Every structure is written in C-alpha cells, then in structure tokens.
Tab-separated table of C-alpha atoms in Angstrom:
chain	number	residue	atom	x	y	z
A	1	MET	CA	-2.036	-30.130	-12.712
A	2	ASP	CA	-1.019	-33.246	-10.802
A	3	GLU	CA	-1.956	-32.893	-7.157
A	4	ARG	CA	-0.657	-36.387	-6.374
A	5	GLU	CA	2.897	-35.430	-7.328
A	6	TYR	CA	2.622	-32.224	-5.314
A	7	PHE	CA	1.627	-34.034	-2.131
A	8	ARG	CA	4.087	-36.869	-2.834
A	9	ARG	CA	6.932	-34.337	-2.762
A	10	MET	CA	5.938	-33.581	0.833
A	11	GLY	CA	5.579	-37.229	1.797
A	12	VAL	CA	1.792	-36.991	2.045
A	13	LYS	CA	-0.428	-39.676	0.508
A	14	ILE	CA	-3.431	-38.103	-1.150
A	15	GLU	CA	-5.537	-41.094	-0.048
A	16	ASP	CA	-4.908	-40.150	3.579
A	17	ILE	CA	-6.136	-36.567	3.222
A	18	ARG	CA	-9.457	-35.695	4.846
A	19	ILE	CA	-11.143	-32.294	4.783
A	20	ASP	CA	-10.401	-31.616	8.406
A	21	TYR	CA	-8.061	-29.756	10.734
A	22	GLU	CA	-5.728	-32.723	11.258
A	23	SER	CA	-5.050	-33.127	7.537
A	24	LEU	CA	-4.571	-29.374	7.129
A	25	CYS	CA	-1.990	-29.445	9.954
A	26	LEU	CA	-0.169	-32.341	8.288
A	27	ILE	CA	-0.104	-30.637	4.887
A	28	GLN	CA	1.120	-27.282	6.200
A	29	GLU	CA	3.861	-28.747	8.377
A	30	ARG	CA	5.068	-31.196	5.730
A	31	HIS	CA	5.117	-28.417	3.137
A	32	MET	CA	7.327	-26.227	5.328
A	33	LEU	CA	9.690	-29.134	6.043
A	34	SER	CA	9.949	-30.100	2.368
A	35	ILE	CA	9.687	-27.070	0.055
A	36	PRO	CA	12.057	-24.134	0.620
A	37	PHE	CA	11.225	-20.465	0.667
A	38	GLU	CA	13.637	-19.067	-1.952
A	39	ASN	CA	14.227	-16.266	-4.457
A	40	LEU	CA	16.882	-17.910	-6.635
A	41	ASP	CA	15.098	-17.235	-9.931
A	42	ILE	CA	14.748	-13.550	-9.077
A	43	MET	CA	18.453	-13.291	-8.253
A	44	SER	CA	19.370	-14.987	-11.532
A	45	GLY	CA	17.114	-12.667	-13.563
A	46	ARG	CA	14.644	-15.414	-14.418
A	47	PRO	CA	11.072	-14.028	-14.437
A	48	VAL	CA	8.687	-15.517	-11.889
A	49	ALA	CA	5.164	-16.070	-13.211
A	50	ILE	CA	2.228	-16.889	-10.924
A	51	THR	CA	-0.187	-18.551	-13.314
A	52	PRO	CA	-1.381	-21.979	-12.105
A	53	GLU	CA	0.633	-23.700	-14.835
A	54	ALA	CA	3.839	-21.820	-14.001
A	55	LEU	CA	3.490	-22.502	-10.277
A	56	HIS	CA	2.967	-26.217	-10.817
A	57	ASP	CA	5.800	-26.484	-13.350
A	58	LYS	CA	8.316	-24.840	-11.035
A	59	ILE	CA	7.451	-26.409	-7.682
A	60	VAL	CA	6.264	-29.834	-8.821
A	61	GLY	CA	7.905	-30.285	-12.220
A	62	ARG	CA	11.268	-28.621	-11.514
A	63	LYS	CA	11.359	-29.525	-7.790
A	64	ARG	CA	12.025	-25.956	-6.738
A	65	GLY	CA	10.762	-23.652	-3.993
A	66	GLY	CA	9.543	-20.092	-4.294
A	67	TYR	CA	8.290	-17.063	-2.402
A	68	CYS	CA	4.866	-16.176	-1.026
A	69	TYR	CA	2.928	-15.788	-4.279
A	70	GLU	CA	4.283	-19.094	-5.558
A	71	LEU	CA	4.195	-21.231	-2.399
A	72	ASN	CA	0.828	-20.055	-1.077
A	73	GLY	CA	-0.596	-19.729	-4.582
A	74	LEU	CA	0.065	-23.357	-5.441
A	75	LEU	CA	-0.915	-24.596	-1.984
A	76	ALA	CA	-4.309	-22.913	-2.397
A	77	LEU	CA	-4.844	-24.563	-5.774
A	78	MET	CA	-3.838	-28.003	-4.472
A	79	LEU	CA	-5.996	-27.719	-1.353
A	80	GLN	CA	-8.954	-26.778	-3.524
A	81	LYS	CA	-8.274	-29.752	-5.822
A	82	VAL	CA	-8.715	-32.174	-2.918
A	83	GLY	CA	-11.818	-30.423	-1.544
A	84	PHE	CA	-10.772	-27.700	0.904
A	85	SER	CA	-12.447	-24.292	0.773
A	86	VAL	CA	-9.719	-21.652	0.504
A	87	THR	CA	-9.609	-17.862	0.231
A	88	LEU	CA	-6.533	-15.939	-0.913
A	89	LEU	CA	-5.613	-13.047	1.381
A	90	SER	CA	-3.579	-9.894	0.825
A	91	GLY	CA	-1.079	-8.978	3.520
A	92	ARG	CA	1.106	-5.944	4.220
A	93	VAL	CA	4.540	-6.567	5.734
A	94	TRP	CA	5.954	-4.334	8.493
A	95	ARG	CA	9.089	-2.716	7.076
A	96	ARG	CA	12.309	-1.536	8.652
A	97	ASP	CA	11.424	2.091	7.934
A	98	GLY	CA	8.500	1.804	10.353
A	99	ASN	CA	5.720	1.626	7.752
A	100	TRP	CA	3.456	-1.044	6.335
A	101	GLY	CA	4.160	-2.289	2.846
A	102	PRO	CA	1.533	-1.799	0.111
A	103	GLU	CA	-1.540	-3.924	-0.484
A	104	PHE	CA	-0.684	-7.314	-2.064
A	105	ASP	CA	2.803	-7.091	-0.532
A	106	HIS	CA	2.236	-10.634	0.732
A	107	MET	CA	-0.116	-13.526	-0.036
A	108	ALA	CA	-1.536	-15.809	2.643
A	109	LEU	CA	-4.521	-18.162	2.882
A	110	LEU	CA	-7.703	-18.547	4.887
A	111	VAL	CA	-8.950	-22.146	4.996
A	112	HIS	CA	-12.596	-22.622	5.962
A	113	LEU	CA	-13.394	-25.652	8.127
A	114	ASP	CA	-15.454	-25.663	11.327
A	115	GLU	CA	-13.963	-22.174	11.676
A	116	ASP	CA	-11.485	-20.105	9.690
A	117	TYR	CA	-7.767	-20.922	9.849
A	118	PHE	CA	-4.902	-18.702	8.715
A	119	VAL	CA	-2.325	-20.687	6.715
A	120	ASP	CA	0.968	-19.278	5.443
A	121	VAL	CA	3.822	-21.358	3.963
A	122	GLY	CA	5.419	-18.370	2.214
A	123	PHE	CA	6.722	-16.126	4.985
A	124	GLY	CA	9.981	-17.856	5.802
A	125	ASP	CA	10.269	-18.356	9.563
A	126	SER	CA	6.561	-18.542	10.292
A	127	ALA	CA	4.086	-20.760	12.129
A	128	ARG	CA	4.066	-24.343	10.905
A	129	LEU	CA	0.446	-25.014	11.866
A	130	PRO	CA	-2.897	-23.396	10.971
A	131	MET	CA	-3.866	-20.502	13.220
A	132	ARG	CA	-7.244	-19.394	14.488
A	133	LEU	CA	-8.075	-15.696	14.294
A	134	THR	CA	-8.765	-15.595	18.016
A	135	GLY	CA	-5.425	-14.743	19.623
A	136	GLU	CA	-4.762	-18.389	20.486
A	137	VAL	CA	-0.998	-19.004	20.716
A	138	VAL	CA	0.569	-21.614	18.437
A	139	GLU	CA	4.023	-22.915	19.386
A	140	ASP	CA	6.436	-24.985	17.317
A	141	ALA	CA	10.191	-25.415	16.777
A	142	GLY	CA	10.381	-21.905	15.306
A	143	GLY	CA	8.766	-20.061	18.203
A	144	ALA	CA	5.366	-18.870	19.431
A	145	TYR	CA	2.834	-17.095	17.227
A	146	ARG	CA	-0.645	-15.602	17.442
A	147	ILE	CA	-3.139	-13.584	15.383
A	148	MET	CA	-4.837	-10.589	16.963
A	149	ALA	CA	-7.728	-8.505	15.653
A	150	ASP	CA	-6.700	-4.995	14.617
A	151	SER	CA	-8.790	-1.887	15.294
A	152	THR	CA	-9.974	-1.800	11.645
A	153	PRO	CA	-12.857	-4.210	10.848
A	154	ASN	CA	-11.851	-7.512	9.172
A	155	THR	CA	-8.165	-6.691	9.730
A	156	TYR	CA	-5.739	-8.850	11.710
A	157	LEU	CA	-2.132	-8.787	12.903
A	158	PHE	CA	0.271	-11.732	12.712
A	159	GLN	CA	2.625	-11.672	15.695
A	160	LYS	CA	5.646	-13.625	16.912
A	161	ARG	CA	6.832	-13.706	20.516
A	162	ALA	CA	10.196	-11.983	20.967
A	163	GLU	CA	12.333	-11.305	24.054
A	164	GLU	CA	10.737	-7.893	24.517
A	165	GLY	CA	7.172	-9.113	23.923
A	166	TRP	CA	4.985	-9.720	20.901
A	167	SER	CA	6.361	-8.419	17.586
A	168	THR	CA	3.949	-7.653	14.731
A	169	THR	CA	5.282	-8.599	11.293
A	170	LEU	CA	2.192	-8.776	9.084
A	171	GLN	CA	-1.194	-7.120	8.723
A	172	PHE	CA	-3.902	-8.748	6.604
A	173	THR	CA	-7.595	-8.467	5.835
A	174	THR	CA	-10.094	-11.246	5.221
A	175	THR	CA	-11.234	-9.682	1.923
A	176	PRO	CA	-11.212	-12.457	-0.731
A	177	ARG	CA	-8.600	-12.021	-3.479
A	178	ARG	CA	-7.814	-13.688	-6.812
A	179	LEU	CA	-4.441	-15.011	-7.943
A	180	GLU	CA	-4.248	-12.409	-10.708
A	181	ASP	CA	-4.724	-9.607	-8.155
A	182	PHE	CA	-1.126	-10.207	-7.052
A	183	SER	CA	0.412	-9.922	-10.540
A	184	GLU	CA	1.458	-6.275	-10.269
A	185	MET	CA	3.160	-6.700	-6.902
A	186	ASN	CA	4.747	-9.956	-8.066
A	187	HIS	CA	6.411	-7.959	-10.838
A	188	GLU	CA	7.348	-5.167	-8.413
A	189	GLN	CA	8.979	-7.577	-5.956
A	190	GLN	CA	11.188	-8.946	-8.735
A	191	THR	CA	12.236	-5.698	-10.383
A	192	SER	CA	12.224	-2.880	-7.827
A	193	PRO	CA	15.649	-1.956	-6.407
A	194	HIS	CA	13.849	-1.432	-3.080
A	195	SER	CA	12.644	-5.046	-2.943
A	196	HIS	CA	14.746	-7.183	-0.599
A	197	PHE	CA	13.995	-10.156	-2.861
A	198	ALA	CA	16.104	-8.493	-5.564
A	199	GLN	CA	19.001	-7.592	-3.264
A	200	ARG	CA	20.416	-10.855	-1.938
A	201	ARG	CA	20.033	-14.611	-2.254
A	202	ILE	CA	17.544	-16.207	0.160
A	203	CYS	CA	16.812	-19.877	0.671
A	204	SER	CA	15.256	-21.144	3.900
A	205	LEU	CA	13.785	-24.444	5.026
A	206	ALA	CA	12.191	-25.519	8.302
A	207	MET	CA	13.826	-28.463	10.075
A	208	PRO	CA	12.288	-30.643	12.813
A	209	THR	CA	14.148	-28.756	15.554
A	210	GLY	CA	15.017	-25.490	13.840
A	211	ARG	CA	15.793	-24.057	10.408
A	212	ILE	CA	18.513	-23.826	7.786
A	213	THR	CA	18.964	-20.650	5.750
A	214	ILE	CA	21.185	-19.245	3.048
A	215	SER	CA	21.338	-15.445	3.210
A	216	GLY	CA	23.643	-13.997	0.597
A	217	ASP	CA	26.867	-15.977	0.982
A	218	THR	CA	26.157	-17.090	4.557
A	219	PHE	CA	24.796	-20.480	5.648
A	220	ILE	CA	22.851	-20.316	8.927
A	221	GLU	CA	21.702	-23.237	11.061
A	222	THR	CA	19.411	-22.877	14.056
A	223	ASN	CA	18.638	-25.697	16.458
A	224	GLY	CA	16.431	-24.587	19.311
A	225	THR	CA	18.188	-21.544	20.734
A	226	ALA	CA	21.575	-22.482	19.232
A	227	LYS	CA	22.656	-20.704	16.064
A	228	THR	CA	25.725	-21.210	13.875
A	229	THR	CA	26.834	-19.339	10.758
A	230	ARG	CA	29.568	-19.867	8.194
A	231	GLN	CA	30.578	-18.407	4.870
A	232	ILE	CA	29.860	-20.249	1.623
A	233	GLU	CA	33.221	-20.317	-0.105
A	234	SER	CA	32.380	-21.236	-3.705
A	235	ASP	CA	29.655	-21.719	-6.295
A	236	ASP	CA	30.232	-25.472	-6.077
A	237	GLU	CA	29.628	-25.419	-2.331
A	238	LEU	CA	26.454	-23.378	-2.865
A	239	GLU	CA	25.206	-25.849	-5.469
A	240	GLN	CA	25.851	-28.774	-3.135
A	241	LEU	CA	24.049	-27.060	-0.258
A	242	LEU	CA	20.997	-26.285	-2.376
A	243	HIS	CA	20.858	-29.846	-3.655
A	244	ASN	CA	21.811	-31.864	-0.556
A	245	SER	CA	20.496	-29.714	2.308
A	246	PHE	CA	17.494	-27.988	0.725
A	247	GLY	CA	16.471	-30.754	-1.679
A	248	LEU	CA	16.358	-28.493	-4.722
A	249	ALA	CA	16.790	-30.119	-8.101
A	250	LYS	CA	19.789	-28.902	-10.083
A	251	GLU	CA	18.721	-26.591	-12.892
A	252	LYS	CA	19.735	-27.621	-16.401
C-alpha cells in the first residue's frame, strides 16, 4: 500500500508528518476536506470490502470516498504506516427509534500520543480535529463537539451542541478491535433494508466554512448558519457534481 499517494490526495507531504498532535490535526482536517463520506457503491449494488487492499484500491487507486469502515479503516492503516499508535474502536449510533445501534455499528479510532485522542473521519458532519476524552469542547466550521464519560466503565459519549443543548449521537468503548471484527456489520449495513446506507444516496464533504451534501436527489450547501438546497435534475448533473464539487473520479 502506498501511503505517499494517500497523503498526497489530501495535500499532505509525508516528509512533513511528525508523530505529534499538530500533524494528527493536519491529517484529520485535510482528510475531511478532501475525501467524501459516501455510499455510492452500496446504492449501485457494488459490494464494499474492508480488507486493507480493497480500502487502498478504492480510496487511493480509484479516488473515491467511503463510509466509516472504509474511511477510518484506511486512515488507521496509513497512520500506523508512518508511526502513529492507533486502536480501532467500535461505536453504537443513536437511532431515531430511541435505541442504540448494535456493537460494531460504527468504527472510530483512538490515537495514542501524550494522551489518547478520539479521531473519526467517517461520521459525516463530525469534528474535524482530534478530541480528548475529557469533556473538552472542540469547535470548528461544523459546530461544537465534546466527549463525555458514560456511567459504564471505559464507555464514552460523542456529543454535538444543538439549540436545545448537547445532543448525543454516538456511544463507544475503548476496547481494542480488529478490522475483521467489523466484517459482519459491514455486510449488514450494505444489505439490510433497515440500513439507511441502503435506502438513499449520500455524499458529503467538509468545506472550509461549511459542508456540501448530496442526499437522495437533493444538493445541500451550508455556509456558517446559511443553508441552501436544490433538486438534482438529471444523471448528468449528478455526475458533474460528484466529479467537480466532491472530487470523485468518474467510474469506468
């Protein structure tokens, strides 16, 4: 696997990377500004594999994006290649029915430096910088975020500030996981009729002052507190958006 090409896609020179907080911040933010969160293969019926080779081929070779298992899975491998110590984490997403999703519902990372930092480039509109597990608030163009300890040992809650207060969207434990541990849920997310990844097209990319998103046939732009939406009128328009706005290579 070519880590140089991976970091080059994000505009990061591998020679400039140090095993420190500043480099981790640069890598996470540049990743979220460069590589979209998307489920286009799932919607087209193309199986998504999460082996190291498949992840590298899709995101580096085919210049595509992916969802949590792909984006965080490859980021972990690439960080390890340049010398970071990384642990894969299993997360459970808070669902609309008022329950937590199952174990391995989501993949995130814990990067070990002077202290542990939560890193997640595969949750769509999420924090763009590493987060301490201490409740410290991190603010960026997408909003304000924090991680709070849950009542269960080694369990934490990822929260985003909303108008009515702090909203919890993810629960995770610090138990170390392996890439293959997520294989069953990766298959479930692609094939279950209850999975939102199999219900409508999603493509989302952080921008310096906001975010652009395709949800179904709607194109959404946010810039600070301003939000605009419009319908995508044709397959040609969709293809142009994916290529020109999201930087995705056209599939052959």
